Amino acid sequence: MPRKGIKTAKVVKPNLERLINNVMMHGKKRKAENIVQKALDHVIKHLPSAYEMPEDMVAHKNANNVLQLKVALVDEVIEAVRPLVMVKSQRIGGANLQVPRDVPMAEGISKSHKWIVEAARKRGVGTMVRKLADEFLDILQKRGGALRKKEESFKMAMANRVFSTAR
């Protein structure tokens, strides 16, 4: 038996795992896991009072089921950032047009993970834990870099909806 005690099994959900993989740099997965877990702990500790948690999340918090609360938070943040429409460049009649198209669920989730991590990395001062936690809190309060990216994508699609029939 090891001196440090028995290792507890980690239960990781798909969205959480993909977020960890997007945070990971240079193959340092353990470091990425620690960053994401500490960021989620920080988010849970500093949830804004104006933010209304859904009923299932309130039940999880009261039951001290932290893992399920973290998974629910990540799912909600991912869903808030997930794009529904984007533009894709297509060559039609000798011109390159930005054609709006619906984003499949898996691709939208993937984009939202990338946008969240990218927005967190672009933040100014602090550790990655703090930047990621602040990005999560901003998304829950309907602001932040990742949501701005989603809105820009949506505006581009709406501006080019004239070309939506050109396929």
mmCIF file of N, CA and C in Angstrom, residues 8-143:
data_model
loop_
_atom_site.group_PDB
_atom_site.id
_atom_site.type_symbol
_atom_site.label_atom_id
_atom_site.label_comp_id
_atom_site.label_asym_id
_atom_site.label_seq_id
_atom_site.Cartn_x
_atom_site.Cartn_y
_atom_site.Cartn_z
ATOM 1 N N THR A 8 -7.957 7.705 -5.469
ATOM 2 C CA THR A 8 -9.385 7.682 -5.764
ATOM 3 C C THR A 8 -9.585 7.725 -7.271
ATOM 4 N N ALA A 9 -10.573 7.014 -7.734
ATOM 5 C CA ALA A 9 -10.865 6.972 -9.165
ATOM 6 C C ALA A 9 -11.471 8.300 -9.588
ATOM 7 N N LYS A 10 -11.036 8.808 -10.739
ATOM 8 C CA LYS A 10 -11.560 10.062 -11.248
ATOM 9 C C LYS A 10 -12.698 9.777 -12.212
ATOM 10 N N VAL A 11 -13.763 10.508 -12.046
ATOM 11 C CA VAL A 11 -14.892 10.399 -12.962
ATOM 12 C C VAL A 11 -14.927 11.693 -13.765
ATOM 13 N N VAL A 12 -14.724 11.578 -15.054
ATOM 14 C CA VAL A 12 -14.693 12.765 -15.901
ATOM 15 C C VAL A 12 -15.751 12.616 -16.989
ATOM 16 N N LYS A 13 -16.516 13.644 -17.168
ATOM 17 C CA LYS A 13 -17.581 13.651 -18.164
ATOM 18 C C LYS A 13 -17.049 14.188 -19.496
ATOM 19 N N PRO A 14 -17.717 13.870 -20.616
ATOM 20 C CA PRO A 14 -17.192 14.225 -21.940
ATOM 21 C C PRO A 14 -16.898 15.715 -22.138
ATOM 22 N N ASN A 15 -17.839 16.595 -21.777
ATOM 23 C CA ASN A 15 -17.597 18.028 -21.970
ATOM 24 C C ASN A 15 -16.434 18.515 -21.126
ATOM 25 N N LEU A 16 -16.343 17.996 -19.911
ATOM 26 C CA LEU A 16 -15.246 18.364 -19.022
ATOM 27 C C LEU A 16 -13.919 17.866 -19.586
ATOM 28 N N GLU A 17 -13.928 16.653 -20.104
ATOM 29 C CA GLU A 17 -12.714 16.063 -20.681
ATOM 30 C C GLU A 17 -12.250 16.852 -21.906
ATOM 31 N N ARG A 18 -13.181 17.251 -22.744
ATOM 32 C CA ARG A 18 -12.815 18.013 -23.943
ATOM 33 C C ARG A 18 -12.289 19.394 -23.576
ATOM 34 N N LEU A 19 -12.857 19.990 -22.534
ATOM 35 C CA LEU A 19 -12.358 21.281 -22.072
ATOM 36 C C LEU A 19 -10.928 21.138 -21.557
ATOM 37 N N ILE A 20 -10.676 20.077 -20.803
ATOM 38 C CA ILE A 20 -9.327 19.808 -20.294
ATOM 39 C C ILE A 20 -8.360 19.635 -21.459
ATOM 40 N N ASN A 21 -8.771 18.892 -22.479
ATOM 41 C CA ASN A 21 -7.904 18.673 -23.638
ATOM 42 C C ASN A 21 -7.607 19.970 -24.385
ATOM 43 N N ASN A 22 -8.566 20.897 -24.411
ATOM 44 C CA ASN A 22 -8.325 22.177 -25.072
ATOM 45 C C ASN A 22 -7.417 23.089 -24.251
ATOM 46 N N VAL A 23 -7.466 22.953 -22.940
ATOM 47 C CA VAL A 23 -6.591 23.747 -22.074
ATOM 48 C C VAL A 23 -5.163 23.208 -22.122
ATOM 49 N N MET A 24 -5.035 21.897 -22.331
ATOM 50 C CA MET A 24 -3.728 21.237 -22.294
ATOM 51 C C MET A 24 -2.763 21.809 -23.332
ATOM 52 N N MET A 25 -1.518 22.004 -22.887
ATOM 53 C CA MET A 25 -0.451 22.440 -23.787
ATOM 54 C C MET A 25 0.754 21.536 -23.589
ATOM 55 N N HIS A 26 1.409 21.183 -24.682
ATOM 56 C CA HIS A 26 2.631 20.378 -24.659
ATOM 57 C C HIS A 26 2.432 19.033 -23.973
ATOM 58 N N GLY A 27 1.243 18.463 -24.060
ATOM 59 C CA GLY A 27 0.982 17.141 -23.509
ATOM 60 C C GLY A 27 0.868 17.081 -22.000
ATOM 61 N N LYS A 28 0.787 18.217 -21.331
ATOM 62 C CA LYS A 28 0.730 18.245 -19.861
ATOM 63 C C LYS A 28 -0.726 18.176 -19.404
ATOM 64 N N LYS A 29 -1.276 16.978 -19.458
ATOM 65 C CA LYS A 29 -2.693 16.794 -19.157
ATOM 66 C C LYS A 29 -2.995 16.975 -17.677
ATOM 67 N N ARG A 30 -2.142 16.479 -16.808
ATOM 68 C CA ARG A 30 -2.370 16.612 -15.368
ATOM 69 C C ARG A 30 -2.447 18.089 -14.978
ATOM 70 N N LYS A 31 -1.581 18.888 -15.564
ATOM 71 C CA LYS A 31 -1.591 20.322 -15.285
ATOM 72 C C LYS A 31 -2.895 20.951 -15.776
ATOM 73 N N ALA A 32 -3.335 20.545 -16.959
ATOM 74 C CA ALA A 32 -4.588 21.059 -17.513
ATOM 75 C C ALA A 32 -5.774 20.650 -16.639
ATOM 76 N N GLU A 33 -5.768 19.403 -16.151
ATOM 77 C CA GLU A 33 -6.839 18.944 -15.258
ATOM 78 C C GLU A 33 -6.883 19.797 -14.000
ATOM 79 N N ASN A 34 -5.720 20.065 -13.427
ATOM 80 C CA ASN A 34 -5.670 20.885 -12.214
ATOM 81 C C ASN A 34 -6.172 22.295 -12.480
ATOM 82 N N ILE A 35 -5.804 22.856 -13.625
ATOM 83 C CA ILE A 35 -6.254 24.208 -13.978
ATOM 84 C C ILE A 35 -7.777 24.249 -14.067
ATOM 85 N N VAL A 36 -8.359 23.295 -14.788
ATOM 86 C CA VAL A 36 -9.815 23.292 -14.981
ATOM 87 C C VAL A 36 -10.534 23.043 -13.655
ATOM 88 N N GLN A 37 -10.056 22.083 -12.866
ATOM 89 C CA GLN A 37 -10.711 21.773 -11.589
ATOM 90 C C GLN A 37 -10.653 22.968 -10.633
ATOM 91 N N LYS A 38 -9.487 23.607 -10.543
ATOM 92 C CA LYS A 38 -9.359 24.771 -9.653
ATOM 93 C C LYS A 38 -10.204 25.935 -10.150
ATOM 94 N N ALA A 39 -10.280 26.105 -11.472
ATOM 95 C CA ALA A 39 -11.110 27.172 -12.032
ATOM 96 C C ALA A 39 -12.585 26.931 -11.701
ATOM 97 N N LEU A 40 -13.028 25.683 -11.822
ATOM 98 C CA LEU A 40 -14.430 25.369 -11.503
ATOM 99 C C LEU A 40 -14.701 25.530 -10.011
ATOM 100 N N ASP A 41 -13.734 25.170 -9.161
ATOM 101 C CA ASP A 41 -13.890 25.411 -7.721
ATOM 102 C C ASP A 41 -14.051 26.901 -7.450
ATOM 103 N N HIS A 42 -13.255 27.707 -8.126
ATOM 104 C CA HIS A 42 -13.325 29.160 -7.964
ATOM 105 C C HIS A 42 -14.683 29.680 -8.432
ATOM 106 N N VAL A 43 -15.180 29.148 -9.538
ATOM 107 C CA VAL A 43 -16.483 29.583 -10.061
ATOM 108 C C VAL A 43 -17.593 29.243 -9.070
ATOM 109 N N ILE A 44 -17.553 28.022 -8.527
ATOM 110 C CA ILE A 44 -18.587 27.605 -7.575
ATOM 111 C C ILE A 44 -18.556 28.490 -6.335
ATOM 112 N N LYS A 45 -17.357 28.842 -5.898
ATOM 113 C CA LYS A 45 -17.209 29.669 -4.703
ATOM 114 C C LYS A 45 -17.697 31.092 -4.940
ATOM 115 N N HIS A 46 -17.527 31.598 -6.161
ATOM 116 C CA HIS A 46 -17.835 32.994 -6.455
ATOM 117 C C HIS A 46 -18.997 33.161 -7.427
ATOM 118 N N LEU A 47 -19.946 32.238 -7.407
ATOM 119 C CA LEU A 47 -21.109 32.402 -8.289
ATOM 120 C C LEU A 47 -21.799 33.716 -7.966
ATOM 121 N N PRO A 48 -22.110 34.507 -8.986
ATOM 122 C CA PRO A 48 -22.720 35.811 -8.725
ATOM 123 C C PRO A 48 -24.099 35.660 -8.096
ATOM 124 N N SER A 49 -24.409 36.576 -7.196
ATOM 125 C CA SER A 49 -25.706 36.511 -6.524
ATOM 126 C C SER A 49 -26.839 36.783 -7.509
ATOM 127 N N ALA A 50 -26.560 37.577 -8.541
ATOM 128 C CA ALA A 50 -27.582 37.876 -9.547
ATOM 129 C C ALA A 50 -27.856 36.674 -10.435
ATOM 130 N N TYR A 51 -26.917 35.741 -10.474
ATOM 131 C CA TYR A 51 -27.070 34.564 -11.323
ATOM 132 C C TYR A 51 -28.036 33.593 -10.671
ATOM 133 N N GLU A 52 -29.064 33.202 -11.406
ATOM 134 C CA GLU A 52 -30.041 32.251 -10.885
ATOM 135 C C GLU A 52 -29.690 30.864 -11.389
ATOM 136 N N MET A 53 -29.316 29.988 -10.458
ATOM 137 C CA MET A 53 -28.981 28.622 -10.844
ATOM 138 C C MET A 53 -30.259 27.847 -11.119
ATOM 139 N N PRO A 54 -30.250 26.985 -12.138
ATOM 140 C CA PRO A 54 -31.399 26.111 -12.367
ATOM 141 C C PRO A 54 -31.642 25.214 -11.153
ATOM 142 N N GLU A 55 -32.861 24.725 -11.038
ATOM 143 C CA GLU A 55 -33.251 23.945 -9.863
ATOM 144 C C GLU A 55 -32.367 22.727 -9.634
ATOM 145 N N ASP A 56 -32.005 22.023 -10.723
ATOM 146 C CA ASP A 56 -31.190 20.827 -10.544
ATOM 147 C C ASP A 56 -29.806 21.176 -10.002
ATOM 148 N N MET A 57 -29.277 22.356 -10.367
ATOM 149 C CA MET A 57 -27.971 22.766 -9.860
ATOM 150 C C MET A 57 -28.048 23.160 -8.393
ATOM 151 N N VAL A 58 -29.157 23.777 -7.985
ATOM 152 C CA VAL A 58 -29.324 24.141 -6.579
ATOM 153 C C VAL A 58 -29.356 22.881 -5.731
ATOM 154 N N ALA A 59 -30.060 21.860 -6.215
ATOM 155 C CA ALA A 59 -30.125 20.591 -5.484
ATOM 156 C C ALA A 59 -28.744 19.967 -5.361
ATOM 157 N N HIS A 60 -27.953 20.053 -6.440
ATOM 158 C CA HIS A 60 -26.603 19.483 -6.400
ATOM 159 C C HIS A 60 -25.737 20.222 -5.390
ATOM 160 N N LYS A 61 -25.882 21.554 -5.332
ATOM 161 C CA LYS A 61 -25.042 22.328 -4.420
ATOM 162 C C LYS A 61 -25.405 22.015 -2.975
ATOM 163 N N ASN A 62 -26.697 21.873 -2.693
ATOM 164 C CA ASN A 62 -27.116 21.551 -1.337
ATOM 165 C C ASN A 62 -26.671 20.156 -0.936
ATOM 166 N N ALA A 63 -26.622 19.257 -1.873
ATOM 167 C CA ALA A 63 -26.228 17.879 -1.581
ATOM 168 C C ALA A 63 -24.711 17.716 -1.576
ATOM 169 N N ASN A 64 -23.995 18.823 -1.768
ATOM 170 C CA ASN A 64 -22.527 18.805 -1.818
ATOM 171 C C ASN A 64 -22.000 17.859 -2.881
ATOM 172 N N ASN A 65 -22.760 17.677 -3.912
ATOM 173 C CA ASN A 65 -22.303 16.831 -5.003
ATOM 174 C C ASN A 65 -21.569 17.731 -5.991
ATOM 175 N N VAL A 66 -20.321 18.006 -5.657
ATOM 176 C CA VAL A 66 -19.552 19.015 -6.372
ATOM 177 C C VAL A 66 -19.280 18.617 -7.816
ATOM 178 N N LEU A 67 -18.998 17.354 -8.051
ATOM 179 C CA LEU A 67 -18.684 16.922 -9.418
ATOM 180 C C LEU A 67 -19.858 17.182 -10.353
ATOM 181 N N GLN A 68 -21.059 16.830 -9.919
ATOM 182 C CA GLN A 68 -22.224 17.049 -10.776
ATOM 183 C C GLN A 68 -22.491 18.537 -10.974
ATOM 184 N N LEU A 69 -22.208 19.334 -9.954
ATOM 185 C CA LEU A 69 -22.364 20.778 -10.094
ATOM 186 C C LEU A 69 -21.366 21.324 -11.114
ATOM 187 N N LYS A 70 -20.129 20.826 -11.055
ATOM 188 C CA LYS A 70 -19.114 21.263 -12.019
ATOM 189 C C LYS A 70 -19.515 20.876 -13.438
ATOM 190 N N VAL A 71 -19.985 19.647 -13.602
ATOM 191 C CA VAL A 71 -20.403 19.178 -14.932
ATOM 192 C C VAL A 71 -21.573 20.016 -15.436
ATOM 193 N N ALA A 72 -22.529 20.314 -14.561
ATOM 194 C CA ALA A 72 -23.681 21.126 -14.958
ATOM 195 C C ALA A 72 -23.241 22.538 -15.351
ATOM 196 N N LEU A 73 -22.290 23.101 -14.598
ATOM 197 C CA LEU A 73 -21.775 24.428 -14.930
ATOM 198 C C LEU A 73 -21.098 24.437 -16.299
ATOM 199 N N VAL A 74 -20.242 23.447 -16.532
ATOM 200 C CA VAL A 74 -19.541 23.368 -17.819
ATOM 201 C C VAL A 74 -20.547 23.194 -18.946
ATOM 202 N N ASP A 75 -21.541 22.327 -18.755
ATOM 203 C CA ASP A 75 -22.555 22.114 -19.793
ATOM 204 C C ASP A 75 -23.313 23.401 -20.100
ATOM 205 N N GLU A 76 -23.650 24.150 -19.046
ATOM 206 C CA GLU A 76 -24.399 25.386 -19.250
ATOM 207 C C GLU A 76 -23.552 26.438 -19.973
ATOM 208 N N VAL A 77 -22.290 26.530 -19.597
ATOM 209 C CA VAL A 77 -21.396 27.493 -20.240
ATOM 210 C C VAL A 77 -21.190 27.129 -21.710
ATOM 211 N N ILE A 78 -20.983 25.840 -21.976
ATOM 212 C CA ILE A 78 -20.782 25.385 -23.356
ATOM 213 C C ILE A 78 -22.025 25.678 -24.188
ATOM 214 N N GLU A 79 -23.196 25.416 -23.627
ATOM 215 C CA GLU A 79 -24.446 25.642 -24.351
ATOM 216 C C GLU A 79 -24.657 27.133 -24.618
ATOM 217 N N ALA A 80 -24.233 27.984 -23.687
ATOM 218 C CA ALA A 80 -24.395 29.429 -23.873
ATOM 219 C C ALA A 80 -23.508 29.957 -24.997
ATOM 220 N N VAL A 81 -22.354 29.334 -25.198
ATOM 221 C CA VAL A 81 -21.395 29.820 -26.194
ATOM 222 C C VAL A 81 -21.563 29.122 -27.540
ATOM 223 N N ARG A 82 -22.244 27.989 -27.576
ATOM 224 C CA ARG A 82 -22.347 27.182 -28.801
ATOM 225 C C ARG A 82 -23.029 27.970 -29.922
ATOM 226 N N PRO A 83 -22.353 28.100 -31.081
ATOM 227 C CA PRO A 83 -22.955 28.829 -32.202
ATOM 228 C C PRO A 83 -24.007 27.978 -32.915
ATOM 229 N N LEU A 84 -25.045 28.627 -33.400
ATOM 230 C CA LEU A 84 -26.094 27.926 -34.137
ATOM 231 C C LEU A 84 -25.904 28.063 -35.641
ATOM 232 N N VAL A 85 -25.421 29.232 -36.081
ATOM 233 C CA VAL A 85 -25.130 29.450 -37.500
ATOM 234 C C VAL A 85 -23.763 30.111 -37.635
ATOM 235 N N MET A 86 -23.082 29.782 -38.729
ATOM 236 C CA MET A 86 -21.789 30.386 -39.045
ATOM 237 C C MET A 86 -21.719 30.593 -40.549
ATOM 238 N N VAL A 87 -20.721 31.343 -40.985
ATOM 239 C CA VAL A 87 -20.532 31.523 -42.419
ATOM 240 C C VAL A 87 -19.395 30.640 -42.902
ATOM 241 N N LYS A 88 -19.561 30.155 -44.118
ATOM 242 C CA LYS A 88 -18.529 29.341 -44.743
ATOM 243 C C LYS A 88 -18.248 29.943 -46.111
ATOM 244 N N SER A 89 -16.982 30.080 -46.438
ATOM 245 C CA SER A 89 -16.597 30.668 -47.717
ATOM 246 C C SER A 89 -16.815 29.654 -48.839
ATOM 247 N N GLN A 90 -17.547 30.075 -49.887
ATOM 248 C CA GLN A 90 -17.773 29.219 -51.049
ATOM 249 C C GLN A 90 -17.557 30.022 -52.323
ATOM 250 N N ARG A 91 -16.983 29.366 -53.300
ATOM 251 C CA ARG A 91 -16.749 30.018 -54.588
ATOM 252 C C ARG A 91 -17.966 29.780 -55.479
ATOM 253 N N ILE A 92 -18.644 30.868 -55.807
ATOM 254 C CA ILE A 92 -19.848 30.775 -56.629
ATOM 255 C C ILE A 92 -19.771 31.849 -57.710
ATOM 256 N N GLY A 93 -19.805 31.411 -58.961
ATOM 257 C CA GLY A 93 -19.806 32.350 -60.083
ATOM 258 C C GLY A 93 -18.580 33.242 -60.135
ATOM 259 N N GLY A 94 -17.430 32.734 -59.792
ATOM 260 C CA GLY A 94 -16.194 33.505 -59.856
ATOM 261 C C GLY A 94 -15.957 34.405 -58.663
ATOM 262 N N ALA A 95 -16.846 34.364 -57.694
ATOM 263 C CA ALA A 95 -16.678 35.191 -56.495
ATOM 264 C C ALA A 95 -16.726 34.299 -55.259
ATOM 265 N N ASN A 96 -15.939 34.668 -54.265
ATOM 266 C CA ASN A 96 -15.993 33.952 -52.989
ATOM 267 C C ASN A 96 -17.043 34.614 -52.112
ATOM 268 N N LEU A 97 -18.053 33.857 -51.754
ATOM 269 C CA LEU A 97 -19.142 34.373 -50.934
ATOM 270 C C LEU A 97 -19.102 33.741 -49.549
ATOM 271 N N GLN A 98 -19.500 34.520 -48.566
ATOM 272 C CA GLN A 98 -19.643 34.000 -47.210
ATOM 273 C C GLN A 98 -21.078 33.488 -47.078
ATOM 274 N N VAL A 99 -21.235 32.172 -47.131
ATOM 275 C CA VAL A 99 -22.559 31.563 -47.119
ATOM 276 C C VAL A 99 -22.884 31.083 -45.703
ATOM 277 N N PRO A 100 -23.995 31.559 -45.129
ATOM 278 C CA PRO A 100 -24.357 31.084 -43.793
ATOM 279 C C PRO A 100 -24.831 29.633 -43.833
ATOM 280 N N ARG A 101 -24.507 28.902 -42.783
ATOM 281 C CA ARG A 101 -24.958 27.508 -42.690
ATOM 282 C C ARG A 101 -25.177 27.160 -41.224
ATOM 283 N N ASP A 102 -26.054 26.187 -41.012
ATOM 284 C CA ASP A 102 -26.286 25.706 -39.653
ATOM 285 C C ASP A 102 -25.068 24.933 -39.183
ATOM 286 N N VAL A 103 -24.772 25.049 -37.908
ATOM 287 C CA VAL A 103 -23.619 24.354 -37.340
ATOM 288 C C VAL A 103 -24.113 23.073 -36.679
ATOM 289 N N PRO A 104 -23.568 21.917 -37.059
ATOM 290 C CA PRO A 104 -23.944 20.673 -36.385
ATOM 291 C C PRO A 104 -23.585 20.731 -34.898
ATOM 292 N N MET A 105 -24.297 19.963 -34.100
ATOM 293 C CA MET A 105 -24.131 19.998 -32.648
ATOM 294 C C MET A 105 -22.682 19.752 -32.229
ATOM 295 N N ALA A 106 -22.065 18.706 -32.760
ATOM 296 C CA ALA A 106 -20.701 18.353 -32.348
ATOM 297 C C ALA A 106 -19.712 19.454 -32.719
ATOM 298 N N GLU A 107 -19.880 20.023 -33.899
ATOM 299 C CA GLU A 107 -18.980 21.094 -34.332
ATOM 300 C C GLU A 107 -19.176 22.347 -33.485
ATOM 301 N N GLY A 108 -20.424 22.637 -33.134
ATOM 302 C CA GLY A 108 -20.712 23.799 -32.298
ATOM 303 C C GLY A 108 -20.111 23.666 -30.911
ATOM 304 N N ILE A 109 -20.194 22.465 -30.348
ATOM 305 C CA ILE A 109 -19.609 22.223 -29.028
ATOM 306 C C ILE A 109 -18.096 22.376 -29.098
ATOM 307 N N SER A 110 -17.514 21.854 -30.157
ATOM 308 C CA SER A 110 -16.067 21.956 -30.341
ATOM 309 C C SER A 110 -15.638 23.422 -30.460
ATOM 310 N N LYS A 111 -16.376 24.191 -31.243
ATOM 311 C CA LYS A 111 -16.074 25.620 -31.395
ATOM 312 C C LYS A 111 -16.185 26.341 -30.057
ATOM 313 N N SER A 112 -17.215 26.016 -29.286
ATOM 314 C CA SER A 112 -17.401 26.713 -28.016
ATOM 315 C C SER A 112 -16.258 26.416 -27.048
ATOM 316 N N HIS A 113 -15.781 25.156 -27.015
ATOM 317 C CA HIS A 113 -14.622 24.840 -26.172
ATOM 318 C C HIS A 113 -13.421 25.693 -26.574
ATOM 319 N N LYS A 114 -13.162 25.753 -27.871
ATOM 320 C CA LYS A 114 -11.999 26.504 -28.359
ATOM 321 C C LYS A 114 -12.136 27.989 -28.059
ATOM 322 N N TRP A 115 -13.329 28.539 -28.250
ATOM 323 C CA TRP A 115 -13.533 29.961 -28.007
ATOM 324 C C TRP A 115 -13.362 30.311 -26.536
ATOM 325 N N ILE A 116 -13.846 29.444 -25.650
ATOM 326 C CA ILE A 116 -13.725 29.710 -24.212
ATOM 327 C C ILE A 116 -12.257 29.740 -23.803
ATOM 328 N N VAL A 117 -11.502 28.736 -24.228
ATOM 329 C CA VAL A 117 -10.086 28.665 -23.856
ATOM 330 C C VAL A 117 -9.313 29.816 -24.494
ATOM 331 N N GLU A 118 -9.621 30.129 -25.743
ATOM 332 C CA GLU A 118 -8.950 31.232 -26.439
ATOM 333 C C GLU A 118 -9.221 32.560 -25.735
ATOM 334 N N ALA A 119 -10.478 32.800 -25.353
ATOM 335 C CA ALA A 119 -10.829 34.044 -24.665
ATOM 336 C C ALA A 119 -10.150 34.115 -23.300
ATOM 337 N N ALA A 120 -10.054 32.982 -22.615
ATOM 338 C CA ALA A 120 -9.390 32.962 -21.309
ATOM 339 C C ALA A 120 -7.906 33.272 -21.462
ATOM 340 N N ARG A 121 -7.272 32.718 -22.481
ATOM 341 C CA ARG A 121 -5.836 32.961 -22.688
ATOM 342 C C ARG A 121 -5.559 34.414 -23.056
ATOM 343 N N LYS A 122 -6.513 35.066 -23.730
ATOM 344 C CA LYS A 122 -6.316 36.458 -24.142
ATOM 345 C C LYS A 122 -6.489 37.439 -22.984
ATOM 346 N N ARG A 123 -7.076 36.990 -21.897
ATOM 347 C CA ARG A 123 -7.271 37.888 -20.758
ATOM 348 C C ARG A 123 -5.933 38.383 -20.245
ATOM 349 N N GLY A 124 -5.943 39.521 -19.608
ATOM 350 C CA GLY A 124 -4.708 40.174 -19.200
ATOM 351 C C GLY A 124 -3.909 39.492 -18.113
ATOM 352 N N VAL A 125 -4.081 39.917 -16.906
ATOM 353 C CA VAL A 125 -3.212 39.527 -15.804
ATOM 354 C C VAL A 125 -3.790 38.334 -15.056
ATOM 355 N N GLY A 126 -2.908 37.522 -14.500
ATOM 356 C CA GLY A 126 -3.338 36.436 -13.635
ATOM 357 C C GLY A 126 -2.948 35.078 -14.163
ATOM 358 N N THR A 127 -3.237 34.078 -13.364
ATOM 359 C CA THR A 127 -2.935 32.706 -13.752
ATOM 360 C C THR A 127 -4.028 32.194 -14.675
ATOM 361 N N MET A 128 -3.760 31.087 -15.328
ATOM 362 C CA MET A 128 -4.755 30.496 -16.228
ATOM 363 C C MET A 128 -5.982 30.064 -15.435
ATOM 364 N N VAL A 129 -5.787 29.632 -14.199
ATOM 365 C CA VAL A 129 -6.926 29.247 -13.352
ATOM 366 C C VAL A 129 -7.862 30.434 -13.196
ATOM 367 N N ARG A 130 -7.292 31.576 -12.846
ATOM 368 C CA ARG A 130 -8.091 32.772 -12.615
ATOM 369 C C ARG A 130 -8.745 33.260 -13.914
ATOM 370 N N LYS A 131 -7.989 33.218 -15.008
ATOM 371 C CA LYS A 131 -8.530 33.684 -16.290
ATOM 372 C C LYS A 131 -9.694 32.812 -16.752
ATOM 373 N N LEU A 132 -9.541 31.490 -16.617
ATOM 374 C CA LEU A 132 -10.602 30.567 -17.030
ATOM 375 C C LEU A 132 -11.832 30.733 -16.133
ATOM 376 N N ALA A 133 -11.600 30.884 -14.837
ATOM 377 C CA ALA A 133 -12.713 31.082 -13.904
ATOM 378 C C ALA A 133 -13.446 32.386 -14.214
ATOM 379 N N ASP A 134 -12.702 33.446 -14.481
ATOM 380 C CA ASP A 134 -13.330 34.728 -14.810
ATOM 381 C C ASP A 134 -14.120 34.643 -16.113
ATOM 382 N N GLU A 135 -13.598 33.892 -17.072
ATOM 383 C CA GLU A 135 -14.321 33.718 -18.339
ATOM 384 C C GLU A 135 -15.638 32.971 -18.101
ATOM 385 N N PHE A 136 -15.598 31.924 -17.284
ATOM 386 C CA PHE A 136 -16.824 31.191 -16.944
ATOM 387 C C PHE A 136 -17.830 32.118 -16.267
ATOM 388 N N LEU A 137 -17.362 32.894 -15.285
ATOM 389 C CA LEU A 137 -18.261 33.798 -14.569
ATOM 390 C C LEU A 137 -18.840 34.848 -15.514
ATOM 391 N N ASP A 138 -18.023 35.354 -16.432
ATOM 392 C CA ASP A 138 -18.527 36.333 -17.396
ATOM 393 C C ASP A 138 -19.577 35.717 -18.317
ATOM 394 N N ILE A 139 -19.349 34.490 -18.742
ATOM 395 C CA ILE A 139 -20.328 33.824 -19.611
ATOM 396 C C ILE A 139 -21.642 33.618 -18.865
ATOM 397 N N LEU A 140 -21.563 33.243 -17.600
ATOM 398 C CA LEU A 140 -22.781 33.060 -16.811
ATOM 399 C C LEU A 140 -23.524 34.379 -16.621
ATOM 400 N N GLN A 141 -22.801 35.500 -16.708
ATOM 401 C CA GLN A 141 -23.422 36.818 -16.583
ATOM 402 C C GLN A 141 -23.695 37.452 -17.951
ATOM 403 N N LYS A 142 -23.647 36.630 -19.008
ATOM 404 C CA LYS A 142 -23.985 37.043 -20.380
ATOM 405 C C LYS A 142 -23.025 38.092 -20.937
ATOM 406 N N ARG A 143 -21.733 37.938 -20.627
ATOM 407 C CA ARG A 143 -20.710 38.771 -21.247
ATOM 408 C C ARG A 143 -19.443 37.932 -21.359
#
